[in-house]
Coordinates of C-alpha atoms in Angstrom, one line a residue:
Chain T
X28 CA -21.2 -63.0 -3.5
X29 CA -24.0 -63.0 -2.3
X30 CA -24.2 -64.6 1.1
X31 CA -21.0 -62.5 1.5
X32 CA -23.9 -59.4 1.8
X33 CA -25.6 -58.9 5.0
X34 CA -29.3 -59.9 5.5
X35 CA -29.6 -55.6 7.2
X36 CA -28.8 -54.6 4.7
X37 CA -30.3 -56.2 1.7
X38 CA -33.2 -56.2 3.5
X39 CA -33.6 -52.1 2.9
X40 CA -34.9 -50.7 -0.7
X41 CA -32.8 -47.4 -2.1
X42 CA -34.0 -45.1 -2.0
X43 CA -37.3 -44.3 -4.1
X44 CA -35.8 -40.8 -5.4
X45 CA -33.1 -42.7 -6.6
X46 CA -34.9 -44.8 -9.3
X47 CA -35.8 -42.0 -10.6
X48 CA -33.1 -39.9 -10.8
X49 CA -32.2 -43.1 -13.5
X50 CA -34.9 -41.8 -15.5
X51 CA -35.0 -38.2 -15.0
X52 CA -30.7 -38.5 -16.8
X53 CA -31.6 -40.9 -19.0
X54 CA -33.5 -36.9 -20.7
X55 CA -31.4 -34.1 -22.0
X56 CA -33.9 -31.7 -21.6
X57 CA -35.7 -31.9 -18.9
X58 CA -37.0 -29.0 -16.7
X59 CA -36.2 -30.8 -12.9
X60 CA -38.6 -29.8 -10.1
X61 CA -37.3 -32.4 -7.6
X62 CA -34.4 -31.1 -6.3
X63 CA -34.5 -31.2 -2.4
X64 CA -31.4 -28.2 -2.5
X65 CA -31.1 -24.5 -2.6
X66 CA -30.3 -22.9 -6.0
X67 CA -29.2 -20.5 -4.2
X68 CA -25.0 -20.3 -4.1
X69 CA -23.2 -20.4 -0.6
X70 CA -23.3 -16.2 0.0
X71 CA -20.2 -15.6 -1.2
X72 CA -18.2 -14.3 2.3
X73 CA -18.9 -18.0 3.5
X74 CA -17.6 -19.4 0.5
X75 CA -14.9 -16.8 1.3
X76 CA -14.2 -17.7 5.0
X77 CA -13.3 -21.4 3.5
X78 CA -11.4 -20.5 0.9
X79 CA -9.2 -18.1 3.4
X80 CA -8.8 -21.3 5.5
X81 CA -8.0 -22.9 3.0
X82 CA -5.5 -20.9 2.4
X83 CA -4.0 -20.4 6.3
X84 CA -3.0 -24.6 5.4
X85 CA -6.2 -25.0 8.4
X86 CA -6.0 -28.3 6.9
X87 CA -5.8 -30.7 9.4
X88 CA -8.4 -32.8 12.0
X89 CA -10.4 -30.7 13.7
X90 CA -10.8 -32.4 17.3
X91 CA -14.4 -34.7 17.2
X92 CA -16.3 -32.6 18.7
X93 CA -15.9 -30.4 16.5
X94 CA -13.8 -26.3 16.1
X95 CA -14.9 -25.0 19.1
X96 CA -15.6 -21.7 18.2
X97 CA -18.4 -23.4 15.9
X98 CA -20.1 -24.9 18.9
X99 CA -20.1 -21.8 20.8
X100 CA -21.2 -19.9 17.8
X101 CA -24.0 -23.1 18.0
X102 CA -25.0 -22.1 21.1
X103 CA -25.5 -19.1 20.5
X104 CA -27.7 -19.6 17.1
X105 CA -30.0 -21.9 19.5
X106 CA -30.0 -19.8 22.5
X107 CA -31.3 -16.2 20.0
X108 CA -33.2 -18.2 17.9
X109 CA -35.3 -20.2 19.6
X110 CA -33.5 -19.3 23.7
X111 CA -32.8 -22.4 24.0
X112 CA -29.4 -22.9 26.1
X113 CA -27.3 -26.1 24.8
X114 CA -23.4 -26.3 26.9
X115 CA -20.9 -26.4 24.0
X116 CA -18.6 -28.2 25.9
X117 CA -20.5 -31.1 26.2
X118 CA -24.2 -31.2 24.8
X119 CA -22.8 -30.1 20.7
X120 CA -21.2 -32.4 18.1
X121 CA -20.6 -31.0 14.5
X122 CA -21.6 -34.0 12.1
X123 CA -21.2 -34.6 8.5
X124 CA -24.8 -33.2 7.9
X125 CA -28.0 -33.3 9.2
X126 CA -27.6 -37.1 8.2
X127 CA -25.0 -38.6 10.0
X128 CA -26.2 -36.7 13.0
X129 CA -30.2 -39.0 13.1
X130 CA -28.4 -42.5 12.1
X131 CA -25.5 -42.1 14.8
X132 CA -28.2 -40.8 17.1
X133 CA -30.1 -43.8 16.3
X134 CA -27.4 -45.7 16.6
X135 CA -26.7 -44.2 20.1
X136 CA -30.1 -45.0 22.2
X137 CA -31.7 -47.5 19.7
X138 CA -31.0 -50.9 21.2
X139 CA -32.0 -54.5 19.1
X140 CA -36.2 -54.4 19.0
X141 CA -36.8 -50.7 20.1
X142 CA -39.2 -49.2 18.3
X143 CA -39.0 -45.6 16.4
X144 CA -41.8 -44.5 15.7
X145 CA -41.8 -42.8 12.6
X146 CA -44.2 -39.9 10.7
X147 CA -44.6 -40.6 6.9
X148 CA -44.4 -38.7 4.7
X149 CA -41.3 -37.8 5.9
X150 CA -37.0 -37.3 4.8
X151 CA -35.6 -40.8 3.4
X152 CA -33.7 -41.9 6.3
X153 CA -35.0 -41.7 8.7
X154 CA -37.1 -46.0 8.2
X155 CA -33.2 -47.7 6.7
X156 CA -31.4 -46.3 10.0
X157 CA -33.6 -47.1 12.6
X158 CA -33.4 -50.5 10.3
X159 CA -29.5 -50.6 9.9
X160 CA -30.0 -50.7 14.6
X161 CA -32.0 -53.0 14.3
X162 CA -35.1 -51.4 15.5
X163 CA -38.7 -52.1 13.8
X164 CA -39.4 -48.5 12.9
X165 CA -42.9 -47.9 13.6
X166 CA -44.4 -46.1 10.4
X167 CA -47.6 -43.1 11.7
X168 CA -49.3 -42.8 8.1
X169 CA -50.2 -38.5 8.2
X170 CA -53.7 -36.8 6.4
X171 CA -53.6 -34.0 4.6
X172 CA -56.6 -32.9 6.8
X173 CA -54.3 -32.5 8.6
X174 CA -51.8 -30.9 7.0
X175 CA -49.8 -33.5 7.8
X176 CA -48.7 -32.0 10.4
X177 CA -48.4 -34.7 13.5
X178 CA -52.0 -35.7 15.9
X179 CA -52.3 -36.5 19.2
X180 CA -54.5 -39.5 18.6
X181 CA -52.2 -41.0 15.9
X182 CA -48.6 -41.2 18.0
X183 CA -50.5 -42.4 20.9
X184 CA -52.2 -45.3 18.2
X185 CA -47.8 -45.7 17.9
X186 CA -47.0 -45.6 21.1
X187 CA -46.4 -49.4 22.3
X188 CA -44.7 -50.4 25.9
X189 CA -40.7 -51.2 23.2
X190 CA -41.8 -47.1 21.5
X191 CA -38.3 -45.1 22.2
X192 CA -38.1 -42.8 20.2
X193 CA -40.3 -40.2 17.9
X194 CA -38.9 -38.5 15.1
X195 CA -40.3 -35.3 15.0
X196 CA -39.6 -33.8 10.8
X197 CA -40.7 -30.5 11.0
X198 CA -40.6 -28.8 9.4
X199 CA -40.9 -31.3 6.4
X200 CA -39.0 -32.5 3.5
X201 CA -41.4 -33.3 1.2
X202 CA -44.7 -31.8 2.1
X203 CA -43.8 -28.2 3.7
X204 CA -46.1 -28.6 7.0
X205 CA -44.8 -27.4 10.2
X206 CA -45.7 -27.6 13.6
X207 CA -46.9 -25.1 15.6
X208 CA -46.0 -24.1 19.6
X209 CA -50.0 -25.6 19.9
X210 CA -49.7 -29.0 18.3
X211 CA -46.1 -29.0 20.2
X212 CA -47.4 -28.8 23.1
X213 CA -49.9 -31.7 22.9
X214 CA -46.9 -33.5 21.5
X215 CA -45.0 -32.3 24.2
X216 CA -47.7 -33.8 27.0
X217 CA -47.5 -37.1 25.6
X218 CA -44.0 -37.6 25.3
X219 CA -44.2 -36.3 28.8
X220 CA -46.5 -39.1 30.0
X221 CA -45.0 -41.8 28.4
X222 CA -41.0 -41.1 29.7
X223 CA -40.4 -41.5 25.6
X224 CA -36.9 -39.1 23.8
X225 CA -37.6 -37.4 20.9
X226 CA -35.5 -36.8 17.9
X227 CA -36.4 -33.5 15.9
X228 CA -35.1 -32.9 12.6
X229 CA -35.1 -28.8 12.3
X230 CA -32.9 -28.5 9.6
X231 CA -35.5 -27.1 7.5
X232 CA -36.6 -24.8 10.9
X233 CA -35.1 -21.8 9.4
X234 CA -37.4 -21.2 6.1
X235 CA -40.9 -21.2 7.3
X236 CA -44.0 -18.7 6.3
X237 CA -46.3 -17.9 9.4
X238 CA -44.6 -17.8 12.3
X239 CA -41.0 -18.1 12.4
X240 CA -40.5 -21.7 14.1
X241 CA -40.7 -23.5 17.1
X242 CA -38.6 -25.9 18.2
X243 CA -39.9 -28.0 21.0
X244 CA -37.3 -28.1 22.7
X245 CA -38.7 -24.2 24.1
X246 CA -41.3 -26.4 25.5
X247 CA -41.2 -28.0 29.4
X248 CA -39.4 -30.5 29.8
X249 CA -38.5 -31.0 26.4
X250 CA -34.9 -30.3 25.9
X251 CA -33.2 -33.0 28.0
X252 CA -34.7 -35.8 26.5
X253 CA -34.9 -34.7 22.8
X254 CA -32.1 -34.4 20.8
X255 CA -32.0 -31.8 18.4
X256 CA -30.6 -31.7 14.6
X257 CA -29.3 -28.9 12.5
X258 CA -27.4 -27.7 9.7
X259 CA -26.3 -25.4 7.7
X260 CA -27.0 -27.4 4.1
X261 CA -30.7 -25.9 3.7
X262 CA -30.2 -22.3 5.9
X263 CA -27.1 -20.4 4.0
X264 CA -27.0 -23.3 1.0
X265 CA -24.2 -24.9 2.8
X266 CA -25.3 -28.8 1.2
X267 CA -22.4 -29.2 -0.2
X268 CA -20.4 -28.9 2.7
X269 CA -21.8 -31.6 4.4
X270 CA -21.9 -29.6 7.8
X271 CA -24.5 -30.6 10.3
X272 CA -24.9 -30.2 13.9
X273 CA -26.4 -32.9 17.2
X274 CA -28.1 -30.8 20.7
X275 CA -29.0 -33.7 22.6
X276 CA -28.0 -34.4 26.5
X277 CA -24.2 -34.6 27.3
X278 CA -25.4 -38.5 28.1
X279 CA -26.2 -38.8 24.7
X280 CA -24.0 -36.3 23.1
X281 CA -21.1 -38.1 24.3
X282 CA -21.9 -42.2 23.1
X283 CA -22.6 -40.3 19.6
X284 CA -19.7 -38.9 20.0
X285 CA -18.0 -41.7 20.8
X286 CA -19.7 -43.5 17.3
X287 CA -18.8 -40.8 15.1
X288 CA -14.3 -40.5 16.6
X289 CA -14.4 -44.0 15.2
X290 CA -16.7 -44.4 11.9
X291 CA -16.3 -39.7 10.9
X292 CA -13.2 -39.1 12.7
X293 CA -14.7 -35.4 12.6
X294 CA -16.8 -33.5 9.9
X295 CA -14.4 -31.9 7.5
X296 CA -11.9 -28.7 8.7
X297 CA -12.6 -26.7 5.8
X298 CA -16.5 -26.5 5.8
X299 CA -17.0 -26.0 9.6
X300 CA -14.4 -22.3 9.2
X301 CA -17.4 -21.7 6.9
X302 CA -19.8 -21.9 8.9
X303 CA -18.2 -20.1 11.5
X304 CA -18.9 -17.1 9.5
X305 CA -22.6 -18.5 8.1
X306 CA -23.3 -18.1 11.9
X307 CA -21.4 -14.4 12.5
X308 CA -22.7 -12.8 9.9
X309 CA -25.3 -14.3 7.7
X310 CA -28.8 -13.7 9.1
X311 CA -28.9 -10.3 6.4
X312 CA -28.3 -14.0 4.1
X313 CA -31.1 -16.2 5.3
X314 CA -33.6 -13.5 5.9
X315 CA -33.3 -12.4 1.5
X316 CA -33.4 -16.4 1.0
X317 CA -36.9 -17.4 2.8
X318 CA -38.1 -13.9 1.2
X319 CA -37.1 -15.2 -2.2
X320 CA -38.3 -18.8 -1.3
X321 CA -42.0 -17.1 0.4
X322 CA -42.5 -15.6 -3.0
X323 CA -42.1 -18.4 -5.4
X324 CA -44.1 -20.6 -2.5
X325 CA -46.7 -17.6 -3.5
X326 CA -46.1 -17.6 -6.6
X327 CA -46.7 -22.1 -6.9
X328 CA -49.7 -22.0 -4.7
X329 CA -51.6 -19.2 -6.6
X330 CA -51.4 -21.6 -10.0
X331 CA -52.4 -25.0 -8.2
X332 CA -55.1 -22.3 -8.0
X333 CA -55.5 -21.6 -10.6
X334 CA -55.4 -24.8 -11.8
X335 CA -58.3 -26.0 -9.8
X336 CA -55.3 -28.5 -8.7
X337 CA -56.0 -29.9 -4.9
X338 CA -53.0 -28.5 -2.6
X339 CA -52.7 -27.9 1.6
X340 CA -50.8 -24.3 1.7
X341 CA -48.1 -25.1 3.7
X342 CA -46.0 -22.9 5.8
X343 CA -41.5 -24.8 5.8
X344 CA -39.1 -25.8 3.6
X345 CA -39.0 -25.3 0.5
X346 CA -41.5 -27.9 -1.2
X347 CA -45.3 -27.8 -2.0
X348 CA -46.9 -31.4 -2.0
X349 CA -50.0 -31.7 -4.4
X350 CA -52.7 -34.6 -4.7
X351 CA -52.8 -35.6 -8.1
X352 CA -55.4 -38.1 -6.5
X353 CA -58.5 -36.3 -9.9
X354 CA -56.4 -38.1 -12.1
X355 CA -56.9 -41.6 -10.6
X356 CA -53.1 -42.7 -11.3
X357 CA -50.0 -43.3 -8.9
X358 CA -47.9 -40.4 -8.1
X359 CA -45.4 -42.8 -9.9
X360 CA -47.2 -42.9 -13.2
X361 CA -48.1 -39.1 -13.2
X362 CA -44.3 -38.6 -12.6
X363 CA -43.2 -40.4 -15.3
X364 CA -45.7 -39.9 -17.7
X365 CA -45.5 -35.8 -17.1
X366 CA -41.6 -36.1 -17.1
X367 CA -42.0 -38.0 -20.6
X368 CA -45.1 -36.0 -22.4
X369 CA -43.9 -33.3 -20.6
X370 CA -40.7 -32.3 -19.7
X371 CA -40.9 -32.3 -16.5
X372 CA -39.4 -33.5 -13.0
X373 CA -40.5 -34.3 -10.4
X374 CA -40.9 -36.6 -7.3
X375 CA -43.5 -38.9 -7.1
X376 CA -45.1 -38.4 -3.3
X377 CA -44.1 -42.2 -2.1
X378 CA -40.8 -42.3 -2.4
X379 CA -40.7 -40.5 1.1
X380 CA -43.6 -43.0 2.1
X381 CA -46.7 -45.8 1.4
X382 CA -49.1 -42.4 2.4
X383 CA -47.6 -40.3 0.1
X384 CA -49.9 -42.2 -2.8
X385 CA -51.9 -39.7 -4.7
X386 CA -49.2 -36.2 -3.7
X387 CA -46.2 -35.2 -5.9
X388 CA -43.3 -33.4 -4.4
X389 CA -42.9 -30.1 -6.2
X390 CA -40.1 -28.1 -4.7
X391 CA -39.3 -24.0 -5.6
X392 CA -35.6 -24.0 -5.0
X393 CA -35.9 -22.9 -8.3
X394 CA -36.3 -19.2 -9.7
X395 CA -39.0 -17.9 -10.9
X396 CA -39.1 -17.7 -14.6
X397 CA -37.9 -21.3 -15.1
X398 CA -41.1 -22.0 -11.9
X399 CA -43.2 -20.5 -14.8
X400 CA -42.1 -22.8 -17.7
X401 CA -41.9 -26.1 -15.0
X402 CA -46.3 -24.8 -14.5
X403 CA -46.8 -23.9 -17.6
X404 CA -46.5 -27.4 -18.6
X405 CA -47.8 -28.4 -16.0
X406 CA -51.3 -26.7 -17.2
X407 CA -50.9 -28.3 -19.8
X408 CA -50.5 -31.8 -18.6
X409 CA -52.8 -31.6 -16.1
X410 CA -56.0 -30.0 -18.9
X411 CA -55.3 -33.0 -21.1
X412 CA -55.2 -35.4 -18.5
X413 CA -58.7 -33.7 -17.7
X414 CA -60.5 -34.6 -21.2
X415 CA -58.6 -38.2 -21.7
Chain N
X22 CA -45.0 -4.6 2.2
X23 CA -43.4 -1.7 0.5
X24 CA -39.5 -2.9 2.4
X25 CA -39.7 -6.6 -0.3
X26 CA -42.1 -4.5 -3.4
X27 CA -38.9 -1.8 -3.7
X28 CA -37.0 -4.9 -3.7
X29 CA -38.1 -7.6 -6.3
X30 CA -39.5 -4.0 -8.7
X31 CA -36.0 -3.1 -8.4
X32 CA -34.2 -6.4 -9.7
X33 CA -37.3 -6.1 -11.9
X34 CA -39.5 -3.3 -12.9
X35 CA -41.5 -5.1 -16.0
X36 CA -43.5 -7.3 -13.9
X37 CA -46.9 -7.4 -14.0
X38 CA -48.8 -5.9 -10.2
X39 CA -51.0 -9.2 -10.7
X40 CA -48.1 -10.8 -10.2
X41 CA -46.8 -8.7 -8.1
X42 CA -49.7 -9.2 -6.1
X43 CA -49.4 -12.6 -5.3
X44 CA -45.6 -12.8 -4.8
X45 CA -46.2 -10.6 -2.2
X46 CA -48.8 -12.7 -1.1
X47 CA -51.7 -8.3 -1.5
X48 CA -53.7 -7.4 -3.1
X49 CA -53.1 -6.3 -7.2
X50 CA -55.5 -2.8 -6.0
X51 CA -53.5 -2.8 -3.4
X52 CA -49.9 -2.9 -5.2
X53 CA -51.2 -0.3 -7.0
X54 CA -51.9 2.0 -4.7
X55 CA -49.1 1.9 -2.7
X56 CA -46.8 1.3 -6.2
X57 CA -48.4 5.6 -6.9
X58 CA -48.0 5.9 -3.7
X59 CA -43.3 5.8 -3.6
X60 CA -43.7 7.3 -7.3
X61 CA -45.4 10.5 -6.6
X62 CA -43.4 10.9 -2.9
X63 CA -40.8 10.4 -5.1
X64 CA -39.0 6.7 -3.8
X65 CA -39.4 6.1 -7.1
X66 CA -38.1 7.1 -9.4
X67 CA -37.7 5.9 -12.8
X68 CA -37.8 2.7 -14.6
X69 CA -34.4 1.7 -15.9
X70 CA -32.8 -1.0 -18.1
X71 CA -29.4 -2.4 -17.6
X72 CA -28.0 -2.2 -21.2
X73 CA -24.7 -4.4 -21.3
X74 CA -23.1 -2.1 -24.8
X75 CA -20.4 -3.7 -23.7
X76 CA -22.0 -6.4 -26.8
X77 CA -23.5 -4.0 -29.0
X78 CA -21.7 -2.4 -31.4
X79 CA -22.0 0.9 -29.6
X80 CA -19.2 3.3 -28.4
X81 CA -19.6 4.9 -25.4
X82 CA -16.6 5.7 -23.1
X83 CA -18.1 6.4 -19.7
X84 CA -15.4 7.9 -17.3
X85 CA -15.1 8.6 -13.4
X86 CA -14.2 12.9 -12.4
X87 CA -12.7 12.9 -8.9
X88 CA -13.9 16.8 -9.1
X89 CA -13.2 19.4 -5.3
X90 CA -14.8 22.5 -5.2
X91 CA -15.1 25.0 -2.6
X92 CA -18.3 24.8 -0.7
X93 CA -20.2 28.1 -0.9
X94 CA -21.5 29.5 1.9
X95 CA -24.1 29.3 3.1
X96 CA -25.2 26.0 0.5
X97 CA -22.1 23.9 0.6
X98 CA -22.1 21.1 -1.5
X99 CA -25.6 20.9 -3.0
X100 CA -25.0 24.5 -5.5
X101 CA -21.2 22.7 -6.9
X102 CA -23.3 19.9 -7.4
X103 CA -26.1 21.5 -9.0
X104 CA -23.9 23.5 -11.3
X105 CA -22.8 20.2 -12.4
X106 CA -25.7 17.4 -12.2
X107 CA -27.6 20.3 -14.4
X108 CA -25.5 19.5 -17.6
X109 CA -27.5 17.3 -19.6
X110 CA -24.7 15.1 -20.2
X111 CA -23.3 14.6 -16.7
X112 CA -25.0 10.9 -15.7
X113 CA -24.5 10.4 -11.7
X114 CA -23.1 13.4 -9.7
X115 CA -22.3 12.7 -6.0
X116 CA -20.7 13.5 -2.6
X117 CA -18.3 11.8 -2.1
X118 CA -16.4 11.6 1.6
X119 CA -12.9 11.7 1.5
X120 CA -10.0 13.2 -0.3
X121 CA -12.2 14.3 -3.0
X122 CA -15.6 16.3 -3.5
X123 CA -17.8 15.3 -5.8
X124 CA -17.6 12.6 -7.9
X125 CA -18.9 12.5 -11.0
X126 CA -19.4 10.1 -14.0
X127 CA -19.7 11.1 -17.8
X128 CA -20.8 9.2 -20.9
X129 CA -20.3 9.9 -23.9
X130 CA -19.2 8.2 -27.3
X131 CA -15.8 9.0 -28.1
X132 CA -12.8 10.3 -24.9
X133 CA -12.4 13.6 -27.1
X134 CA -16.3 14.8 -26.3
X135 CA -15.1 13.8 -22.0
X136 CA -11.8 15.6 -22.4
X137 CA -13.6 18.9 -23.9
X138 CA -16.4 18.0 -21.1
X139 CA -13.6 18.3 -18.5
X140 CA -11.2 20.9 -19.7
X141 CA -14.5 23.9 -20.8
X142 CA -16.9 22.9 -18.9
X143 CA -16.5 20.9 -15.1
X144 CA -12.6 22.9 -15.3
X145 CA -13.4 26.4 -15.9
X146 CA -16.4 26.4 -12.8
X147 CA -15.2 29.7 -10.1
X148 CA -15.2 26.8 -7.6
X149 CA -13.8 24.2 -9.3
X150 CA -10.6 23.2 -7.4
X151 CA -8.8 20.4 -9.5
X152 CA -9.8 17.6 -11.8
X153 CA -9.3 14.1 -12.4
X154 CA -10.3 11.1 -14.2
X155 CA -10.8 7.8 -14.8
X156 CA -12.1 5.9 -17.6
X157 CA -13.3 2.7 -17.5
X158 CA -12.2 -0.2 -19.9
X159 CA -14.1 -2.5 -19.1
X160 CA -17.6 -3.7 -16.7
X161 CA -17.3 -7.0 -15.3
X162 CA -20.7 -6.4 -13.0
X163 CA -23.0 -3.2 -12.5
X164 CA -26.9 -2.7 -10.9
X165 CA -25.5 -6.0 -8.3
X166 CA -25.4 -8.1 -12.1
X167 CA -22.6 -9.6 -12.9
X168 CA -22.5 -9.2 -16.8
X169 CA -21.4 -12.0 -18.3
X170 CA -22.9 -14.8 -15.8
X171 CA -23.0 -18.9 -16.9
X172 CA -26.4 -19.5 -15.9
X173 CA -25.6 -22.9 -15.9
X174 CA -28.0 -25.4 -12.3
X175 CA -25.1 -27.0 -10.9
X176 CA -27.6 -29.2 -8.7
X177 CA -28.0 -33.0 -9.6
X178 CA -31.8 -33.6 -10.8
X179 CA -32.6 -35.0 -8.4
X180 CA -32.1 -34.8 -4.4
X181 CA -33.8 -36.1 -1.8

């Protein structure tokens, strides 16, 4: 049978997260801090709008690019939150989650042999999506001492004649790192000089805890060389609705729309109607959730400080990324033992790139009550390891 | 800090100062000072417990009573409200816009006691023009909390 399989596809490793998932799902009474999605239900008024769309019989395809109303609301949203103007007719494409936008965005711009720069630790799909297009992924290993921000010298080292795209994954999953305006200015300057494209995955843009998120598209000359990716999953707790979007220069959006048209047709219609409601009346919900995440973030950081577990302060997404280097074991060994002995699931940092070795991703998309139980177990485990 | 602090303790008044300080990213003594100020200013008026009485064997009847009154010269509805809320068995009194003036809630052990209050005390007040009493049959949600809610995490245990 193997002779029928695509070599390119078989060359891709299955996600490290999947492997760990299989171990966790065997254990019945384990508690998990391994989830990369909000614990909140989608706010009721948004769900209600989805239900209403079904009741009215809005069960057909929408246009390939997505509902006009939705594209206009996205345009308004980006204007009011980031002061960037995108034309609803030609510069916005509604996709099946941010993940589809990553996939077709790369497919729309890559020729075989082009290089895609991917800073890691980062979300699991950039590298395989790049490989599938025939691109060569060039990995930048981000450093804890820089709070996992991308530094200009790291970028310069990675750029070659063949570099086509830089993937910019901030606010970051799994580290929780952000890029502030002055960090982005330095990166943007290099990007413009070297004439490279950026794919900026800003799916966690609404969830930052220092200053308001800055998009690289806000900087001079960057909107015209950036594919901006965002979506509804994280900000509005809508993961299962599978709805995201890409914004960018109309030439790129046009090509992406072509792939989307043939591969997907259009994003789910019910979800699109619900998303219009989210953008129109959802700002207060996002703020309430952001405040809850921020409280949990402070709670975890304080708990790590109390148990002397090294962790930089993350200002975005809903993850903390503590170091476990003092225990002289791999992230996977730590996570496996922690699960077996204390029945708490966390994700080894290596699931997000080799440089995640020595770190764990801990999600705080859980109630404080749950976090308290998990932290107590982590404390027990850490004390046990220190006494071994 | 004030608004966020109030939002937290409105849902959990038993939280201790040190934990509050962590959640708010503030110092413990700042939190203590703020809470003392809030109590002094009458913004925090009490620390109550939300109880689902239906699950106990204790009988309780709750009634919402719509009351139409004649406002008093110079004092509007305040004087009437005061006369009503001074009865210890009255739980809440609100001034309402629309078809009637005051909404009074009452909690008693039996229907008879509520009937007694309405006919003997409330209706006999000079300025009360009429009353309409509604009995609560079932409580689904109270103070923003869904009673009998099942807490089950529907998510997969590990997701990217």
